[in-house]
XYZ file of N, CA and C in Angstrom:
618
model
N 20.006 12.874 -2.972
C 18.602 12.817 -2.577
C 18.331 13.888 -1.530
N 17.358 14.712 -1.784
C 17.068 15.808 -0.862
C 16.589 15.288 0.474
N 16.969 15.971 1.523
C 16.586 15.576 2.877
C 15.150 15.995 3.152
N 14.359 15.082 3.719
C 12.968 15.378 4.030
C 12.876 16.356 5.182
N 11.832 17.141 5.173
C 11.564 18.045 6.282
C 10.589 17.358 7.209
N 10.967 17.262 8.483
C 10.120 16.579 9.455
C 8.844 17.370 9.698
N 7.717 16.706 9.556
C 6.430 17.343 9.788
C 5.701 16.589 10.890
N 4.937 17.301 11.697
C 4.109 16.670 12.710
C 2.686 16.635 12.167
N 2.132 15.443 12.057
C 0.798 15.276 11.499
C -0.227 15.253 12.617
N -1.195 16.160 12.558
C -2.236 16.256 13.571
C -3.590 16.325 12.874
N -4.555 15.578 13.388
C -5.895 15.544 12.816
C -6.918 16.071 13.821
N -7.973 16.655 13.312
C -9.115 17.009 14.153
C -10.004 15.775 14.266
N -10.953 15.803 15.196
C -11.889 14.686 15.344
C -12.702 14.491 14.058
N -13.061 15.595 13.415
C -13.828 15.496 12.175
C -13.004 14.848 11.067
N -11.718 15.206 10.984
C -10.850 14.595 9.974
C -10.696 13.097 10.222
N -10.562 12.714 11.492
C -10.477 11.295 11.837
C -11.752 10.583 11.405
N -12.883 11.192 11.682
C -14.173 10.598 11.305
C -14.259 10.401 9.796
N -13.857 11.422 9.047
C -13.916 11.334 7.587
C -12.975 10.266 7.044
N -11.760 10.175 7.623
C -10.793 9.176 7.179
C -11.269 7.762 7.471
N -11.974 7.598 8.596
C -12.395 6.263 9.027
C -13.804 5.894 8.568
N -14.479 6.838 7.920
C -15.816 6.553 7.409
C -16.876 6.453 8.481
N -16.728 7.249 9.548
C -17.727 7.262 10.618
C -18.202 8.702 10.820
N -19.234 8.867 11.646
C -19.718 10.216 11.930
C -18.814 10.857 12.971
N -18.849 12.182 13.031
C -17.977 12.927 13.936
C -18.143 12.496 15.398
N -19.391 12.231 15.810
C -19.646 11.870 17.203
C -18.980 10.546 17.578
N -18.870 9.642 16.614
C -18.210 8.365 16.885
C -16.741 8.581 17.226
N -16.075 9.437 16.451
C -14.672 9.744 16.726
C -14.520 10.404 18.094
N -15.446 11.300 18.415
C -15.410 11.962 19.724
C -15.612 10.948 20.847
N -16.506 9.986 20.632
C -16.741 8.953 21.638
C -15.494 8.087 21.839
N -14.782 7.786 20.746
C -13.522 7.033 20.876
C -12.569 7.763 21.823
N -12.518 9.071 21.648
C -11.609 9.883 22.468
C -12.084 9.935 23.917
N -13.349 10.242 24.116
C -13.894 10.394 25.476
C -13.860 9.096 26.270
N -13.962 7.980 25.570
C -13.928 6.679 26.248
C -12.496 6.179 26.475
N -11.526 6.970 26.034
C -10.135 6.608 26.269
C -9.549 5.627 25.274
N -10.279 5.336 24.197
C -9.770 4.400 23.198
C -8.742 5.058 22.272
N -9.023 6.298 21.919
C -8.163 7.044 21.005
C -7.499 8.188 21.752
N -6.175 8.174 21.785
C -5.428 9.207 22.498
C -5.538 10.537 21.759
N -5.797 11.617 22.516
C -5.942 12.945 21.912
C -5.569 14.007 22.940
N -5.390 15.223 22.455
C -5.183 16.358 23.350
C -6.199 17.436 22.988
N -6.334 18.396 23.854
C -7.339 19.446 23.665
C -6.676 20.790 23.424
N -7.153 21.526 22.430
C -6.628 22.853 22.130
C -7.165 23.850 23.159
N -6.560 25.042 23.236
C -7.087 26.068 24.151
C -8.554 26.385 23.902
N -9.002 26.143 22.655
C -10.407 26.400 22.329
C -11.321 25.235 22.629
N -10.757 24.152 23.197
C -11.579 23.012 23.567
C -11.804 21.981 22.476
N -11.036 22.068 21.391
C -11.195 21.123 20.295
C -10.206 19.961 20.447
N -10.654 18.762 20.062
C -9.783 17.591 20.126
C -8.819 17.577 18.937
N -7.586 17.165 19.213
C -6.583 16.990 18.162
C -5.866 15.660 18.399
N -5.566 14.955 17.315
C -4.983 13.619 17.404
C -3.725 13.552 16.547
N -2.640 13.071 17.163
C -1.416 12.842 16.398
C -1.625 11.637 15.483
N -1.051 11.704 14.277
C -1.205 10.613 13.306
C -0.731 9.286 13.879
N 0.383 9.308 14.616
C 0.918 8.073 15.188
C -0.082 7.434 16.152
N -0.784 8.276 16.934
C -1.761 7.748 17.883
C -2.983 7.186 17.163
N -3.370 7.814 16.074
C -4.501 7.307 15.302
C -4.158 5.952 14.689
N -2.966 5.837 14.140
C -2.551 4.567 13.533
C -2.483 3.465 14.586
N -1.950 3.779 15.762
C -1.871 2.788 16.840
C -3.266 2.322 17.253
N -4.197 3.271 17.328
C -5.579 2.943 17.693
C -6.199 2.004 16.664
N -6.063 2.346 15.391
C -6.649 1.528 14.335
C -6.020 0.138 14.298
N -4.696 0.109 14.463
C -3.993 -1.168 14.421
C -4.412 -2.063 15.585
N -4.565 -1.481 16.771
C -4.924 -2.261 17.958
C -6.317 -2.875 17.850
N -7.169 -2.248 17.050
C -8.547 -2.728 16.896
C -8.757 -3.499 15.589
N -7.664 -3.750 14.871
C -7.757 -4.510 13.629
C -8.479 -3.777 12.527
N -8.457 -2.452 12.565
C -9.150 -1.652 11.556
C -8.196 -1.284 10.428
N -8.750 -1.122 9.263
C -7.941 -0.779 8.089
C -7.341 0.614 8.243
N -6.071 0.735 7.860
C -5.415 2.043 7.881
C -5.814 2.792 6.613
N -6.542 3.900 6.708
C -6.970 4.636 5.511
C -5.785 5.079 4.671
N -5.973 5.035 3.355
C -4.906 5.415 2.438
C -4.443 6.844 2.693
N -5.357 7.698 3.091
C -4.992 9.095 3.344
C -3.950 9.245 4.422
N -4.007 8.376 5.433
C -3.017 8.441 6.501
C -1.679 7.925 6.009
N -1.692 6.814 5.262
C -0.446 6.254 4.756
C 0.269 7.255 3.860
N -0.494 7.979 3.052
C 0.123 8.971 2.177
C 0.781 10.072 2.997
N 0.145 10.493 4.090
C 0.724 11.538 4.923
C 1.995 11.058 5.595
N 2.021 9.776 5.993
C 3.219 9.227 6.612
C 4.385 9.203 5.635
N 4.116 8.933 4.375
C 5.188 8.867 3.390
C 5.958 10.179 3.331
N 5.268 11.301 3.522
C 5.923 12.597 3.457
C 6.976 12.766 4.537
N 6.827 12.005 5.638
C 7.697 12.190 6.780
C 8.939 11.320 6.763
N 8.994 10.305 5.922
C 10.137 9.406 5.902
C 11.362 10.120 5.353
N 12.464 9.983 6.059
C 13.707 10.616 5.623
C 14.517 9.603 4.824
N 14.381 9.658 3.514
C 15.063 8.700 2.643
C 16.534 9.018 2.465
N 17.029 10.010 3.170
C 18.466 10.310 3.110
C 19.123 10.042 4.465
N 18.526 9.142 5.258
C 19.140 8.800 6.539
C 19.143 7.289 6.755
N 20.145 6.837 7.493
C 20.336 5.414 7.791
C 20.453 5.254 9.302
N 19.763 4.265 9.844
C 19.896 3.934 11.257
C 20.630 2.600 11.378
N 21.760 2.615 12.078
C 22.524 1.393 12.334
C 22.177 0.911 13.739
N 21.655 -0.312 13.843
C 21.250 -0.878 15.135
C 22.109 -2.103 15.430
N 23.038 -1.968 16.372
C 23.912 -3.081 16.757
C 24.514 -2.769 18.120
N 24.459 -3.729 19.039
C 25.024 -3.505 20.364
C 26.542 -3.645 20.385
N 27.125 -4.148 19.296
C 28.580 -4.202 19.159
C 29.058 -2.799 18.784
N 29.539 -2.039 19.782
C 29.890 -0.635 19.562
C 30.968 -0.476 18.493
N 31.925 -1.388 18.469
C 33.008 -1.273 17.484
C 32.478 -1.427 16.069
N 31.661 -2.443 15.838
C 31.089 -2.647 14.503
C 30.144 -1.514 14.150
N 29.350 -1.057 15.102
C 28.425 0.041 14.868
C 29.185 1.279 14.395
N 30.291 1.587 15.082
C 31.097 2.757 14.707
C 31.753 2.563 13.341
N 32.204 1.340 13.074
C 32.828 1.056 11.773
C 31.827 1.270 10.637
N 30.599 0.800 10.849
C 29.566 0.985 9.828
C 29.251 2.463 9.621
N 29.188 3.204 10.707
C 28.916 4.638 10.583
C 30.002 5.323 9.760
N 31.259 5.008 10.059
C 32.355 5.633 9.311
C 32.355 5.187 7.846
N 32.057 3.912 7.631
C 32.049 3.378 6.264
C 30.962 4.052 5.430
N 29.751 4.118 5.982
C 28.667 4.787 5.264
C 28.983 6.263 5.056
N 29.648 6.875 6.030
C 30.017 8.279 5.908
C 30.918 8.537 4.708
N 31.751 7.554 4.399
C 32.645 7.691 3.236
C 31.959 7.282 1.938
N 31.261 6.146 1.966
C 30.678 5.588 0.749
C 29.354 6.251 0.350
N 28.600 6.691 1.344
C 27.288 7.299 1.091
C 27.239 8.638 1.811
N 28.106 9.537 1.371
C 28.304 10.808 2.082
C 27.054 11.678 2.123
N 26.118 11.442 1.235
C 24.908 12.271 1.202
C 23.900 11.864 2.271
N 24.151 10.763 2.965
C 23.236 10.265 3.981
C 23.629 10.733 5.383
N 22.630 10.928 6.224
C 22.845 11.158 7.650
C 22.788 9.803 8.343
N 23.755 9.526 9.202
C 23.838 8.232 9.868
C 23.488 8.374 11.339
N 22.518 7.588 11.793
C 22.158 7.530 13.204
C 22.579 6.182 13.761
N 22.846 6.135 15.068
C 23.275 4.907 15.709
C 22.392 4.563 16.895
N 22.087 3.270 17.029
C 21.376 2.762 18.202
C 22.109 1.507 18.660
N 22.272 1.375 19.975
C 23.024 0.250 20.523
C 22.133 -0.735 21.278
N 20.828 -0.474 21.298
C 19.878 -1.414 21.895
C 18.506 -1.170 21.284
N 17.570 -2.058 21.608
C 16.243 -1.974 21.017
C 15.471 -0.741 21.426
N 15.633 -0.312 22.673
C 14.918 0.870 23.146
C 15.351 2.110 22.363
N 16.666 2.276 22.226
C 17.181 3.429 21.487
C 16.767 3.366 20.024
N 16.737 2.155 19.477
C 16.318 1.984 18.083
C 14.877 2.444 17.888
N 13.997 2.045 18.827
C 12.597 2.449 18.726
C 12.425 3.948 18.793
N 13.184 4.589 19.687
C 13.087 6.047 19.832
C 13.524 6.744 18.546
N 14.639 6.310 17.982
C 15.144 6.962 16.775
C 14.264 6.674 15.564
N 13.704 5.480 15.504
C 12.787 5.164 14.413
C 11.579 6.095 14.433
N 11.062 6.378 15.622
C 9.897 7.244 15.763
C 10.248 8.709 15.531
N 11.397 9.140 16.052
C 11.769 10.557 15.982
C 12.379 10.940 14.631
N 13.271 10.107 14.113
C 14.021 10.451 12.894
C 13.417 9.870 11.630
N 12.652 8.788 11.774
C 11.996 8.130 10.644
C 12.960 7.875 9.490
N 14.072 7.158 9.748
C 15.046 6.875 8.696
C 14.469 5.968 7.618
N 14.930 6.156 6.413
C 14.457 5.340 5.300
C 15.119 3.983 5.221
N 16.250 3.828 5.936
C 17.021 2.592 5.846
C 17.503 2.189 7.240
N 17.331 0.904 7.564
C 17.722 0.394 8.882
C 18.662 -0.790 8.697
N 19.851 -0.688 9.287
C 20.794 -1.798 9.306
C 20.603 -2.462 10.664
N 20.001 -3.633 10.698
C 19.502 -4.219 11.941
C 20.194 -5.530 12.296
N 20.905 -5.505 13.419
C 21.451 -6.746 13.974
C 20.310 -7.460 14.685
N 20.047 -8.705 14.333
C 18.882 -9.384 14.899
C 19.204 -10.070 16.225
N 20.465 -9.979 16.681
C 20.856 -10.625 17.933
C 21.083 -9.614 19.048
N 20.238 -8.609 19.119
C 20.343 -7.623 20.194
C 19.964 -8.272 21.522
N 20.663 -7.953 22.600
C 20.352 -8.555 23.900
C 18.950 -8.198 24.382
N 18.198 -9.234 24.747
C 16.860 -9.015 25.286
C 15.813 -8.665 24.249
N 16.180 -8.683 22.978
C 15.248 -8.292 21.920
C 15.120 -9.420 20.903
N 13.899 -9.758 20.543
C 13.654 -10.728 19.478
C 13.761 -9.991 18.150
N 14.872 -10.204 17.451
C 15.102 -9.497 16.194
C 14.035 -9.753 15.154
N 13.488 -10.955 15.152
C 12.425 -11.278 14.195
C 11.175 -10.445 14.481
N 10.818 -10.347 15.761
C 9.647 -9.559 16.146
C 9.868 -8.080 15.860
N 11.093 -7.591 16.130
C 11.393 -6.184 15.883
C 11.318 -5.865 14.400
N 11.827 -6.776 13.578
C 11.770 -6.582 12.125
C 10.320 -6.509 11.662
N 9.483 -7.419 12.164
C 8.065 -7.400 11.796
C 7.406 -6.106 12.215
N 7.711 -5.663 13.434
C 7.080 -4.451 13.936
C 7.445 -3.246 13.079
N 8.722 -3.133 12.721
C 9.168 -2.005 11.905
C 8.421 -1.985 10.573
N 8.245 -3.167 9.991
C 7.606 -3.247 8.682
C 6.093 -3.071 8.740
N 5.484 -3.551 9.820
C 4.028 -3.553 9.894
C 3.442 -2.288 10.487
N 4.223 -1.547 11.258
C 3.720 -0.336 11.905
C 3.886 0.855 10.959
N 2.795 1.391 10.410
C 2.908 2.525 9.487
C 3.563 3.739 10.125
N 3.562 3.793 11.453
C 4.174 4.925 12.135
C 5.665 5.054 11.875
N 6.308 3.959 11.447
C 7.733 4.003 11.152
C 8.002 4.308 9.681
N 6.971 4.363 8.861
C 7.154 4.694 7.460
C 7.621 3.549 6.589
N 7.692 2.337 7.131
C 8.093 1.149 6.385
C 9.445 1.328 5.673
N 10.500 1.539 6.434
C 11.831 1.698 5.829
C 12.350 0.388 5.254
N 13.369 0.479 4.423
C 14.076 -0.713 3.960
C 14.902 -1.243 5.126
N 14.887 -2.549 5.320
C 15.640 -3.166 6.405
C 16.702 -4.103 5.844
N 17.943 -3.871 6.254
C 19.046 -4.774 5.936
C 19.395 -5.491 7.240
N 19.035 -6.769 7.340
C 19.279 -7.538 8.558
C 20.672 -8.145 8.513
N 21.256 -8.316 9.703
C 22.585 -8.937 9.784
C 22.688 -9.748 11.065
N 23.506 -10.809 11.016
C 23.681 -11.660 12.181
C 24.976 -12.452 12.059
N 25.473 -12.890 13.199
C 26.664 -13.740 13.206
C 26.319 -15.189 12.939
N 25.040 -15.511 12.866
C 24.603 -16.879 12.599
C 24.500 -17.090 11.095
N 25.528 -17.695 10.529
C 25.581 -17.894 9.081
C 24.855 -19.186 8.720
N 23.508 -19.117 8.783
C 22.695 -20.291 8.478
C 21.640 -19.908 7.457
N 21.482 -20.690 6.393
C 20.487 -20.377 5.358
C 19.084 -20.192 5.924
N 18.709 -21.012 6.918
C 17.362 -20.900 7.467
C 17.165 -19.587 8.213
N 18.253 -19.051 8.795
C 18.157 -17.765 9.493
C 17.904 -16.643 8.497
N 18.618 -16.686 7.385
C 18.430 -15.680 6.341
C 17.007 -15.707 5.808
N 16.496 -16.909 5.521
C 15.154 -17.019 4.972
C 14.110 -16.565 5.980
N 14.359 -16.867 7.264
C 13.417 -16.450 8.304
C 13.318 -14.931 8.365
N 14.456 -14.244 8.299
C 14.439 -12.781 8.359
C 13.757 -12.177 7.135
N 14.002 -12.757 5.984
C 13.347 -12.264 4.771
C 11.832 -12.466 4.875
N 11.436 -13.579 5.484
C 10.003 -13.831 5.680
C 9.397 -12.842 6.664
N 10.200 -12.352 7.601
C 9.720 -11.393 8.597
C 9.632 -9.978 8.041
N 10.142 -9.763 6.831
C 10.027 -8.441 6.217
C 11.326 -7.772 5.858
N 12.478 -8.383 6.225
C 13.765 -7.782 5.858
C 13.898 -7.739 4.336
N 14.501 -6.680 3.841
C 14.675 -6.529 2.396
C 15.980 -7.147 1.909
N 16.916 -7.358 2.834
C 18.195 -7.992 2.493
C 18.770 -8.591 3.769
N 19.686 -9.522 3.605
C 20.279 -10.206 4.754
C 21.773 -10.417 4.504
N 22.577 -10.159 5.538
C 24.020 -10.380 5.457
C 24.495 -11.097 6.720
N 25.372 -12.067 6.528
C 25.985 -12.743 7.668
C 27.270 -12.009 8.034
N 27.622 -12.061 9.309
C 28.889 -11.500 9.766
C 29.981 -12.561 9.625
N 31.230 -12.170 9.372
C 31.690 -10.783 9.198
C 31.128 -10.167 7.921
N 30.783 -8.905 8.024
C 30.092 -8.221 6.942
C 31.002 -7.908 5.767
N 30.398 -7.977 4.585
C 31.018 -7.447 3.384
C 30.549 -5.992 3.284
N 31.354 -5.061 3.787
C 30.935 -3.661 3.872
C 30.583 -3.081 2.504
N 31.347 -3.453 1.491
C 31.074 -2.951 0.140
C 29.686 -3.392 -0.317
N 29.351 -4.648 -0.057
C 28.057 -5.185 -0.486
C 26.912 -4.524 0.272
N 27.104 -4.286 1.570
C 26.058 -3.641 2.363
C 25.797 -2.226 1.849
N 26.869 -1.473 1.618
C 26.730 -0.102 1.111
C 26.071 -0.099 -0.263
N 26.451 -1.057 -1.108
C 25.870 -1.134 -2.449
C 24.384 -1.461 -2.379
N 24.010 -2.310 -1.421
C 22.605 -2.670 -1.252
C 21.779 -1.462 -0.814
N 22.310 -0.689 0.136
C 21.607 0.519 0.582
C 21.450 1.497 -0.585
N 22.506 1.662 -1.364
C 22.452 2.569 -2.509
C 21.399 2.107 -3.521
N 21.305 0.785 -3.710
C 20.308 0.239 -4.631
C 18.894 0.511 -4.129
N 18.670 0.312 -2.831
C 17.351 0.588 -2.257
C 17.026 2.077 -2.353
N 18.037 2.917 -2.176
C 17.824 4.364 -2.259
C 17.365 4.757 -3.661
N 17.926 4.108 -4.667
C 17.502 4.388 -6.034
C 16.057 3.946 -6.265
N 15.669 2.820 -5.663
C 14.283 2.357 -5.786
C 13.329 3.349 -5.127
N 13.721 3.833 -3.956
C 12.882 4.804 -3.247
C 12.734 6.078 -4.059
N 13.822 6.512 -4.647
C 13.798 7.734 -5.449
C 12.944 7.550 -6.698
N 13.046 6.374 -7.316
C 12.279 6.107 -8.537
C 10.786 6.090 -8.268
N 10.413 5.620 -7.077
C 9.002 5.574 -6.701
C 8.517 6.913 -6.189
N 9.479 7.824 -5.958
C 9.160 9.142 -5.408
C 8.423 9.010 -4.085
N 8.928 8.091 -3.206
C 8.283 7.880 -1.915
C 8.726 8.917 -0.924
């Protein structure tokens, strides 16, 4: 699977207005009133990052225009995996395992929720291996956020936990996880699941 080229999406105030179905002055007023984050070009024109526009719309309960979602799809790196687990030994084992079994993928590592959020925003991986028992982090809430925030590109999420309880698995699936594994992990099954999701992504040409 070819590696995506990272693009920075920036809109003018007029483009925002057209996407949201409002007049140009309304978009400018959003910016001037501090509702919509923007920066100014040397020529004095407003410019808005796609992520900031999505955050603004989401915070106000407004529909995310299809045009924005399509632009976000271009940025998702479907040839990268983010492993999120504070257990450094397991995190490293997963990285090495994926490196052997899925050599075409780039593997990123996060050992806490803050680092996970940064890498999700910067690298936009197509696949997230998420331990839901991160210290100080509600794994259920984090899973929902990853799935619901278009800024992350809606990656496939493989959740994992040391709590081998059927209700825990169902809860994570309800929160948006695409698959669930209890620890100790079946590494072969996890790798096979990621490969299966990768084929689905490729078939959809996302």
